[in-house]
Amino acid sequence: MMSKQVLLTVLFTWVIFATAFAQTSRLEGRVSDAQNRPVVGFSLQLKGTRYGTVTDSDGAFRLTDLPAGEYRLLGSGVGFRRFDQAVQLTDGQTTTLALTATEQMEELQTVEITGRRETDYKTDLSFVATKTATALKDIPQSVSYITKELLQDQAIFRLNEAVKNFSGVNQFSFYNDLTIRGHRVSGGDNYASLVNGLRSNSSFWKQNLTPHLERVEVIKGPASALFGNTSPGGTINRVTKKPLDEARQSLSFSVGSFNTFRSLADFTGPMNEQKTLLYRLNLGYENAMSFRDLQYDKNLIVAPSVTFLPSDRTRLNFDVVYQNSNGRLDRGQAVLGNGDLYSVPISRSLNRTNDYLKEETYNITLSLNHRFNEHISFNSAYMKTGYEEDLLEHRSANTYAKDGAGQNIPNLVEMQVFIRQRRWFDDNISNYFNLDFATGKLAHRLVIGYDYAQQKLAPGGSQLVARGYRNAANTGAINTFNPARAKDYLLDSQGAPVPNVAHFNLTEANPYYMADMSKYFYSRTDYPPTFYYTQGFYAQNQMSIGKLKVLAGFRQDYFTEVVEYKTAKERKVKQQALIPRLGLVYSLTPNINAYATYVKGYQPQVATTIANPNAGGPFDPLVSRLVEGGFKSEWFDKRLNVTASVYNLELNGTLYPANQPNQPDLLTQVGQEVAKGVELDVIGQIATNWNVVLNYAYNDATITRSTTESQIGQQKPNAPKHQGNFWTKYVVSSGPLQGIGIGVGGNFVGKRLTSLNTAQSTPAYEVFNAALYYQMKKFQIQVNVNNLADKTYWVGGYDYIRLFPGAPRNFLATVGYTF
């Protein structure tokens, strides 16, 4: 009740605050083409400010609450040349303009090559959801997004920190590990994450970083009709920043809690007078500790990008994203064996001081867009991804230590050691044609394409493991303790088995030290080279007539795994699937569209087994079906997007831990899961200097058919039934407080089970955040404070030995300069 009162008070205060500083100057008008036809969706921006809008169905636009002064009005739109015009605004008056947009043969690229110019929370187009530049309200599927402006305002550096802004998306753990509509999406699986619409492999352990990103999109439900092997809950697409044809440079420096230091740079502009060669360079560096003992991160990002525009019809882009990360792998918090979540400080990790995790990742992309004429264009892209892992870790063995009777010792955690090195390489090729034409009154946007992707685990991958209890001769170790065969073990003076790796004492005052690695008995696991590839042919037609738009498409997908790769027993295991997609969009009013969709998903069960030969199998592929409907609308002169959806997502064949003795990596395949829910996403501007983000999701994701009867009816792990978020930012545009801004927000997540085979759960929580901003000419000072109430909470967990607590109250101060 208190949380609701606080929320209402904050929002009411904002309304009063915004009204008090309202301005009376207005800029309005109409944009038309050479034939005096209205130009719809034309973007207008007052240069150097946050004031912007797009034209409505009549070509009209309106900007209100503007301070008086001289401005440059920038305009851009699909199929039209950009313009730059001087505007004089007088306080208390309305300035009216009649603008003519000049057509050009080239339309906005269907591959996202040229950078986004908008500077607010709202975006109007998505490229990846249909492989065409399609207005979000015309896509018959829910697509959530956040822009770089929201990432900056919330001081977000990692993707997991940003997912609270998406309905139906939440953290599963500390790692690059999420759930979307109740279904798990993990890094390391190249079907789970896209970069500019192409498959990308990334770390499972460390979260994806954001400084080089223009925006992040989530396509809800399976996207298999376009991309083949994708996650059923949804697909995350990270869009990198692209070069602009105007010079922009910025630097920022941040310091904050947990000895955090960050430095970011973003440079872009033309490289020649003709503006046919553009560049962008993003740099990022982080050196930070953590609220978790012994944890730290040193990250370096270098992301150059070059765009070549040899003609109005051809665009070529080359970009690289290189990331280097050094730190430790945090396996989570363990609590005492009595199950009290508050019995051990959330700061306590299970590491030793000589642990480390070193990772190196790169994406190299070359993309081409060529428009033959106003009706036909060709798009081609290639991306190479490399990922290397070098790991030494002390971690729990997922159980408590055993006494001589085989009973748990509640304050001691049984430990194990992993020393591992692996390298993966991924290749993606995407080619497709876009054809725009009409048959009578029916307009068509046809996509026909072929893509190919492959992944290789390089030779030489291997792992040393030290675990279990020492044998009686003290010459080796036995993985588990069996009190009935106590004579087989080395016992201490109390009759308890002697561990191969010393137990971790949860109640010891200072449990950290540098371990002597030479004292352990190791077993070795080799990761032989592996190889799989997938390819598909697809066609999609977006048809429109009057107020109705129909999207129909299919993909024929072929998946091949090379079993026992590079051995005399090498053989190919093949799977294939025909994947349909059907969607409808109907314009109820000029600003409200209703939509409905049906799509199937298909995912071969290889990404897990290829990384873990002890997982079992072979397994049947995941097959999913999504039925979804809802409304998409625009408000406040199209400054605010609202999407409401209801869905039913059925999935067959998910893998879960089998929980079998002596087989910790063994997986089992669950029969059927169904996720049913409602989602709401609101993002954009209520006024030109008042931004807002609001979302809510109800998700009933349960097991409906299983070989384990007790699982039927259970909510899926780390899939809350209820979750939501709000964030709002207001900036004073004139008067004595001009340039001062304030942001407030909060998010809540409901109770969640940690796994299917246990009653253990993490409690519901609410967290509130705030920020202060001050902008003076080219400088901006920003202070973010998170977890204002210093609440103890958990973002996820596998069990009570592997819990993932949220950070306590913390702050980050940032100084930025734009020139």
Short mmCIF file of N, CA and C in Angstrom, two decimals, residues 602-722:
data_model
loop_
_atom_site.label_atom_id
_atom_site.label_comp_id
_atom_site.label_asym_id
_atom_site.label_seq_id
_atom_site.Cartn_x
_atom_site.Cartn_y
_atom_site.Cartn_z
N TYR A 602 10.92 -23.02 -34.21
CA TYR A 602 11.65 -24.28 -34.36
C TYR A 602 13.07 -24.05 -33.86
N GLN A 603 13.53 -24.95 -32.98
CA GLN A 603 14.88 -24.80 -32.42
C GLN A 603 15.50 -26.16 -32.15
N PRO A 604 16.45 -26.60 -32.98
CA PRO A 604 17.15 -27.86 -32.71
C PRO A 604 17.86 -27.82 -31.37
N GLN A 605 17.85 -28.94 -30.67
CA GLN A 605 18.44 -29.00 -29.32
C GLN A 605 19.93 -29.34 -29.41
N VAL A 606 20.69 -28.40 -29.92
CA VAL A 606 22.12 -28.65 -30.08
C VAL A 606 22.96 -27.65 -29.31
N ALA A 607 22.47 -26.43 -29.17
CA ALA A 607 23.30 -25.39 -28.57
C ALA A 607 23.74 -25.75 -27.16
N THR A 608 22.93 -26.51 -26.42
CA THR A 608 23.34 -26.93 -25.08
C THR A 608 24.29 -28.11 -25.15
N THR A 609 23.93 -29.13 -25.90
CA THR A 609 24.75 -30.34 -25.92
C THR A 609 26.10 -30.10 -26.57
N ILE A 610 26.17 -29.16 -27.50
CA ILE A 610 27.44 -28.90 -28.17
C ILE A 610 28.45 -28.31 -27.19
N ALA A 611 27.97 -27.60 -26.16
CA ALA A 611 28.86 -27.01 -25.17
C ALA A 611 29.10 -27.93 -23.98
N ASN A 612 28.31 -28.98 -23.87
CA ASN A 612 28.42 -29.88 -22.72
C ASN A 612 28.17 -31.32 -23.16
N PRO A 613 29.21 -32.10 -23.40
CA PRO A 613 29.02 -33.47 -23.89
C PRO A 613 28.37 -34.39 -22.87
N ASN A 614 28.28 -33.95 -21.61
CA ASN A 614 27.67 -34.78 -20.57
C ASN A 614 26.19 -34.50 -20.37
N ALA A 615 25.60 -33.72 -21.27
CA ALA A 615 24.19 -33.32 -21.09
C ALA A 615 23.22 -34.45 -21.43
N GLY A 616 23.68 -35.44 -22.17
CA GLY A 616 22.78 -36.53 -22.57
C GLY A 616 22.31 -36.34 -24.00
N GLY A 617 21.11 -36.86 -24.28
CA GLY A 617 20.58 -36.76 -25.63
C GLY A 617 20.79 -38.04 -26.39
N PRO A 618 20.43 -38.08 -27.69
CA PRO A 618 19.94 -36.93 -28.46
C PRO A 618 18.54 -36.48 -28.01
N PHE A 619 18.23 -35.20 -28.29
CA PHE A 619 16.96 -34.63 -27.90
C PHE A 619 16.18 -34.18 -29.13
N ASP A 620 14.87 -34.24 -29.00
CA ASP A 620 14.01 -33.74 -30.07
C ASP A 620 14.11 -32.22 -30.12
N PRO A 621 13.83 -31.59 -31.27
CA PRO A 621 13.87 -30.12 -31.35
C PRO A 621 12.73 -29.49 -30.56
N LEU A 622 12.94 -28.25 -30.16
CA LEU A 622 11.87 -27.45 -29.60
C LEU A 622 10.94 -27.00 -30.71
N VAL A 623 9.66 -27.15 -30.50
CA VAL A 623 8.66 -26.68 -31.45
C VAL A 623 7.69 -25.78 -30.70
N SER A 624 7.47 -24.58 -31.19
CA SER A 624 6.61 -23.63 -30.49
C SER A 624 5.56 -23.06 -31.43
N ARG A 625 4.48 -22.57 -30.82
CA ARG A 625 3.39 -21.93 -31.58
C ARG A 625 2.91 -20.72 -30.79
N LEU A 626 2.84 -19.58 -31.45
CA LEU A 626 2.40 -18.35 -30.82
C LEU A 626 1.12 -17.83 -31.48
N VAL A 627 0.14 -17.52 -30.66
CA VAL A 627 -1.05 -16.78 -31.08
C VAL A 627 -1.09 -15.51 -30.25
N GLU A 628 -1.15 -14.37 -30.90
CA GLU A 628 -1.06 -13.09 -30.21
C GLU A 628 -1.96 -12.06 -30.87
N GLY A 629 -2.51 -11.18 -30.07
CA GLY A 629 -3.30 -10.08 -30.58
C GLY A 629 -3.16 -8.88 -29.68
N GLY A 630 -3.52 -7.71 -30.20
CA GLY A 630 -3.40 -6.52 -29.37
C GLY A 630 -3.63 -5.25 -30.14
N PHE A 631 -3.20 -4.15 -29.53
CA PHE A 631 -3.38 -2.82 -30.09
C PHE A 631 -2.07 -2.05 -30.01
N LYS A 632 -1.80 -1.27 -31.05
CA LYS A 632 -0.66 -0.36 -31.06
C LYS A 632 -1.18 1.03 -31.39
N SER A 633 -0.74 2.01 -30.61
CA SER A 633 -1.29 3.35 -30.80
C SER A 633 -0.22 4.40 -30.55
N GLU A 634 -0.51 5.61 -31.03
CA GLU A 634 0.38 6.76 -30.86
C GLU A 634 -0.45 7.92 -30.30
N TRP A 635 0.15 8.65 -29.35
CA TRP A 635 -0.54 9.71 -28.66
C TRP A 635 0.35 10.93 -28.54
N PHE A 636 -0.25 12.06 -28.13
CA PHE A 636 0.47 13.32 -27.93
C PHE A 636 1.27 13.68 -29.19
N ASP A 637 0.54 13.86 -30.29
CA ASP A 637 1.17 14.22 -31.57
C ASP A 637 2.22 13.19 -31.97
N LYS A 638 1.90 11.90 -31.72
CA LYS A 638 2.75 10.77 -32.10
C LYS A 638 4.08 10.76 -31.36
N ARG A 639 4.13 11.41 -30.22
CA ARG A 639 5.36 11.39 -29.43
C ARG A 639 5.41 10.18 -28.51
N LEU A 640 4.26 9.53 -28.29
CA LEU A 640 4.18 8.45 -27.31
C LEU A 640 3.63 7.18 -27.97
N ASN A 641 4.36 6.06 -27.82
CA ASN A 641 3.92 4.76 -28.32
C ASN A 641 3.30 3.95 -27.19
N VAL A 642 2.18 3.30 -27.48
CA VAL A 642 1.55 2.40 -26.52
C VAL A 642 1.23 1.09 -27.22
N THR A 643 1.69 -0.03 -26.66
CA THR A 643 1.40 -1.36 -27.19
C THR A 643 0.79 -2.21 -26.08
N ALA A 644 -0.36 -2.80 -26.36
CA ALA A 644 -1.01 -3.72 -25.43
C ALA A 644 -1.23 -5.04 -26.17
N SER A 645 -0.86 -6.16 -25.53
CA SER A 645 -0.93 -7.45 -26.22
C SER A 645 -1.41 -8.53 -25.27
N VAL A 646 -2.02 -9.55 -25.84
CA VAL A 646 -2.39 -10.77 -25.13
C VAL A 646 -1.91 -11.94 -25.97
N TYR A 647 -1.37 -12.99 -25.33
CA TYR A 647 -0.73 -14.04 -26.11
C TYR A 647 -0.93 -15.40 -25.47
N ASN A 648 -0.74 -16.43 -26.30
CA ASN A 648 -0.69 -17.82 -25.87
C ASN A 648 0.47 -18.46 -26.61
N LEU A 649 1.48 -18.91 -25.86
CA LEU A 649 2.71 -19.47 -26.43
C LEU A 649 2.88 -20.89 -25.92
N GLU A 650 2.85 -21.83 -26.85
CA GLU A 650 2.98 -23.25 -26.50
C GLU A 650 4.33 -23.76 -26.97
N LEU A 651 5.01 -24.51 -26.09
CA LEU A 651 6.35 -25.00 -26.37
C LEU A 651 6.47 -26.46 -25.99
N ASN A 652 7.07 -27.25 -26.86
CA ASN A 652 7.26 -28.67 -26.62
C ASN A 652 8.75 -29.02 -26.67
N GLY A 653 9.27 -29.62 -25.56
CA GLY A 653 10.61 -30.19 -25.61
C GLY A 653 11.71 -29.46 -24.90
N THR A 654 11.42 -28.64 -23.85
CA THR A 654 12.47 -27.90 -23.16
C THR A 654 13.37 -28.83 -22.35
N LEU A 655 14.66 -28.47 -22.24
CA LEU A 655 15.62 -29.23 -21.45
C LEU A 655 15.76 -28.64 -20.05
N TYR A 656 15.77 -29.54 -19.04
CA TYR A 656 15.97 -29.14 -17.65
C TYR A 656 16.96 -30.10 -16.99
N PRO A 657 17.63 -29.66 -15.90
CA PRO A 657 18.51 -30.58 -15.17
C PRO A 657 17.76 -31.83 -14.71
N ALA A 658 18.39 -32.99 -14.93
CA ALA A 658 17.75 -34.26 -14.55
C ALA A 658 17.87 -34.55 -13.06
N ASN A 659 18.81 -33.87 -12.38
CA ASN A 659 19.03 -34.05 -10.93
C ASN A 659 19.28 -35.52 -10.58
N GLN A 660 20.14 -36.17 -11.34
CA GLN A 660 20.51 -37.55 -11.09
C GLN A 660 21.83 -37.62 -10.33
N PRO A 661 21.96 -38.55 -9.36
CA PRO A 661 23.22 -38.67 -8.60
C PRO A 661 24.39 -38.96 -9.52
N ASN A 662 25.51 -38.32 -9.23
CA ASN A 662 26.76 -38.51 -9.97
C ASN A 662 26.70 -38.05 -11.42
N GLN A 663 25.60 -37.38 -11.82
CA GLN A 663 25.48 -36.88 -13.19
C GLN A 663 24.97 -35.43 -13.15
N PRO A 664 25.79 -34.52 -12.64
CA PRO A 664 25.31 -33.14 -12.44
C PRO A 664 24.98 -32.40 -13.72
N ASP A 665 25.53 -32.82 -14.86
CA ASP A 665 25.30 -32.12 -16.12
C ASP A 665 24.18 -32.73 -16.96
N LEU A 666 23.61 -33.83 -16.49
CA LEU A 666 22.60 -34.54 -17.28
C LEU A 666 21.32 -33.71 -17.37
N LEU A 667 20.74 -33.67 -18.57
CA LEU A 667 19.51 -32.92 -18.82
C LEU A 667 18.38 -33.88 -19.19
N THR A 668 17.15 -33.41 -18.97
CA THR A 668 15.98 -34.19 -19.36
C THR A 668 15.04 -33.27 -20.12
N GLN A 669 14.21 -33.86 -20.96
CA GLN A 669 13.35 -33.09 -21.85
C GLN A 669 11.91 -33.11 -21.32
N VAL A 670 11.39 -31.94 -20.99
CA VAL A 670 10.03 -31.80 -20.48
C VAL A 670 9.06 -31.85 -21.64
N GLY A 671 7.86 -32.39 -21.39
CA GLY A 671 6.91 -32.58 -22.47
C GLY A 671 6.37 -31.32 -23.09
N GLN A 672 5.66 -30.50 -22.30
CA GLN A 672 5.01 -29.32 -22.88
C GLN A 672 4.92 -28.21 -21.85
N GLU A 673 5.08 -26.97 -22.32
CA GLU A 673 4.90 -25.78 -21.51
C GLU A 673 3.98 -24.82 -22.25
N VAL A 674 3.20 -24.07 -21.50
CA VAL A 674 2.32 -23.05 -22.08
C VAL A 674 2.49 -21.77 -21.28
N ALA A 675 2.73 -20.68 -22.00
CA ALA A 675 2.80 -19.35 -21.39
C ALA A 675 1.64 -18.52 -21.94
N LYS A 676 0.83 -18.02 -21.03
CA LYS A 676 -0.29 -17.16 -21.40
C LYS A 676 -0.15 -15.85 -20.63
N GLY A 677 -0.39 -14.73 -21.31
CA GLY A 677 -0.19 -13.49 -20.59
C GLY A 677 -0.71 -12.26 -21.28
N VAL A 678 -0.52 -11.14 -20.57
CA VAL A 678 -0.91 -9.81 -21.03
C VAL A 678 0.28 -8.89 -20.81
N GLU A 679 0.57 -8.02 -21.78
CA GLU A 679 1.69 -7.10 -21.68
C GLU A 679 1.26 -5.69 -22.08
N LEU A 680 1.89 -4.71 -21.45
CA LEU A 680 1.67 -3.30 -21.78
C LEU A 680 3.01 -2.60 -21.83
N ASP A 681 3.27 -1.87 -22.91
CA ASP A 681 4.49 -1.07 -23.05
C ASP A 681 4.11 0.35 -23.46
N VAL A 682 4.61 1.34 -22.71
CA VAL A 682 4.40 2.75 -23.01
C VAL A 682 5.77 3.41 -23.03
N ILE A 683 6.08 4.12 -24.10
CA ILE A 683 7.39 4.78 -24.20
C ILE A 683 7.29 5.99 -25.09
N GLY A 684 7.95 7.07 -24.70
CA GLY A 684 7.96 8.28 -25.52
C GLY A 684 7.90 9.53 -24.68
N GLN A 685 7.21 10.57 -25.22
CA GLN A 685 7.14 11.87 -24.58
C GLN A 685 5.69 12.27 -24.34
N ILE A 686 5.42 12.75 -23.14
CA ILE A 686 4.14 13.38 -22.86
C ILE A 686 4.20 14.84 -23.30
N ALA A 687 5.34 15.46 -23.13
CA ALA A 687 5.64 16.79 -23.65
C ALA A 687 7.07 16.74 -24.16
N THR A 688 7.48 17.80 -24.87
CA THR A 688 8.79 17.77 -25.51
C THR A 688 9.94 17.63 -24.53
N ASN A 689 9.72 18.01 -23.27
CA ASN A 689 10.78 17.87 -22.27
C ASN A 689 10.37 16.93 -21.13
N TRP A 690 9.41 16.06 -21.40
CA TRP A 690 8.92 15.11 -20.40
C TRP A 690 8.84 13.73 -21.03
N ASN A 691 9.80 12.85 -20.69
CA ASN A 691 9.86 11.50 -21.22
C ASN A 691 9.31 10.51 -20.19
N VAL A 692 8.76 9.41 -20.70
CA VAL A 692 8.17 8.42 -19.80
C VAL A 692 8.33 7.03 -20.39
N VAL A 693 8.55 6.05 -19.51
CA VAL A 693 8.56 4.63 -19.85
C VAL A 693 7.70 3.92 -18.81
N LEU A 694 6.79 3.07 -19.27
CA LEU A 694 5.92 2.33 -18.36
C LEU A 694 5.64 0.97 -18.97
N ASN A 695 5.77 -0.09 -18.18
CA ASN A 695 5.42 -1.41 -18.69
C ASN A 695 4.91 -2.30 -17.58
N TYR A 696 4.11 -3.28 -17.98
CA TYR A 696 3.58 -4.27 -17.04
C TYR A 696 3.40 -5.58 -17.81
N ALA A 697 3.61 -6.70 -17.11
CA ALA A 697 3.41 -8.01 -17.73
C ALA A 697 2.81 -8.97 -16.72
N TYR A 698 1.78 -9.67 -17.15
CA TYR A 698 1.26 -10.83 -16.42
C TYR A 698 1.56 -12.04 -17.28
N ASN A 699 2.27 -13.02 -16.70
CA ASN A 699 2.71 -14.18 -17.47
C ASN A 699 2.48 -15.46 -16.67
N ASP A 700 1.56 -16.28 -17.14
CA ASP A 700 1.27 -17.57 -16.52
C ASP A 700 1.97 -18.64 -17.36
N ALA A 701 3.23 -18.95 -16.99
CA ALA A 701 4.07 -19.88 -17.75
C ALA A 701 4.22 -21.17 -16.94
N THR A 702 3.52 -22.21 -17.33
CA THR A 702 3.47 -23.44 -16.53
C THR A 702 3.80 -24.67 -17.36
N ILE A 703 4.18 -25.74 -16.64
CA ILE A 703 4.38 -27.05 -17.24
C ILE A 703 3.01 -27.70 -17.38
N THR A 704 2.65 -28.10 -18.58
CA THR A 704 1.34 -28.72 -18.80
C THR A 704 1.41 -30.20 -19.11
N ARG A 705 2.60 -30.70 -19.49
CA ARG A 705 2.77 -32.13 -19.74
C ARG A 705 4.21 -32.51 -19.43
N SER A 706 4.39 -33.54 -18.58
CA SER A 706 5.74 -33.93 -18.17
C SER A 706 5.74 -35.38 -17.73
N THR A 707 6.90 -36.03 -17.85
CA THR A 707 7.06 -37.40 -17.33
C THR A 707 7.13 -37.40 -15.81
N THR A 708 7.41 -36.22 -15.21
CA THR A 708 7.41 -36.07 -13.76
C THR A 708 6.11 -35.40 -13.36
N GLU A 709 5.21 -36.17 -12.77
CA GLU A 709 3.86 -35.69 -12.52
C GLU A 709 3.84 -34.48 -11.60
N SER A 710 4.77 -34.41 -10.64
CA SER A 710 4.77 -33.30 -9.69
C SER A 710 5.09 -31.96 -10.36
N GLN A 711 5.67 -31.99 -11.56
CA GLN A 711 6.01 -30.74 -12.25
C GLN A 711 4.79 -30.11 -12.94
N ILE A 712 3.78 -30.90 -13.22
CA ILE A 712 2.63 -30.40 -13.97
C ILE A 712 1.92 -29.32 -13.16
N GLY A 713 1.70 -28.19 -13.79
CA GLY A 713 1.06 -27.06 -13.14
C GLY A 713 2.01 -26.10 -12.48
N GLN A 714 3.32 -26.43 -12.40
CA GLN A 714 4.30 -25.53 -11.80
C GLN A 714 4.61 -24.35 -12.71
N GLN A 715 4.77 -23.19 -12.09
CA GLN A 715 5.28 -22.03 -12.81
C GLN A 715 6.74 -22.27 -13.16
N LYS A 716 7.17 -21.84 -14.35
CA LYS A 716 8.54 -22.08 -14.78
C LYS A 716 9.54 -21.31 -13.91
N PRO A 717 10.77 -21.84 -13.79
CA PRO A 717 11.78 -21.20 -12.94
C PRO A 717 12.08 -19.77 -13.38
N ASN A 718 12.22 -18.90 -12.39
CA ASN A 718 12.59 -17.50 -12.62
C ASN A 718 11.68 -16.81 -13.62
N ALA A 719 10.43 -17.19 -13.63
CA ALA A 719 9.41 -16.59 -14.50
C ALA A 719 8.30 -16.03 -13.62
N PRO A 720 8.40 -14.78 -13.20
CA PRO A 720 7.38 -14.22 -12.31
C PRO A 720 6.05 -14.05 -13.03
N LYS A 721 4.97 -14.22 -12.29
CA LYS A 721 3.65 -14.00 -12.87
C LYS A 721 3.40 -12.51 -13.11
N HIS A 722 3.93 -11.67 -12.22
CA HIS A 722 3.71 -10.23 -12.32
C HIS A 722 5.04 -9.50 -12.30
#
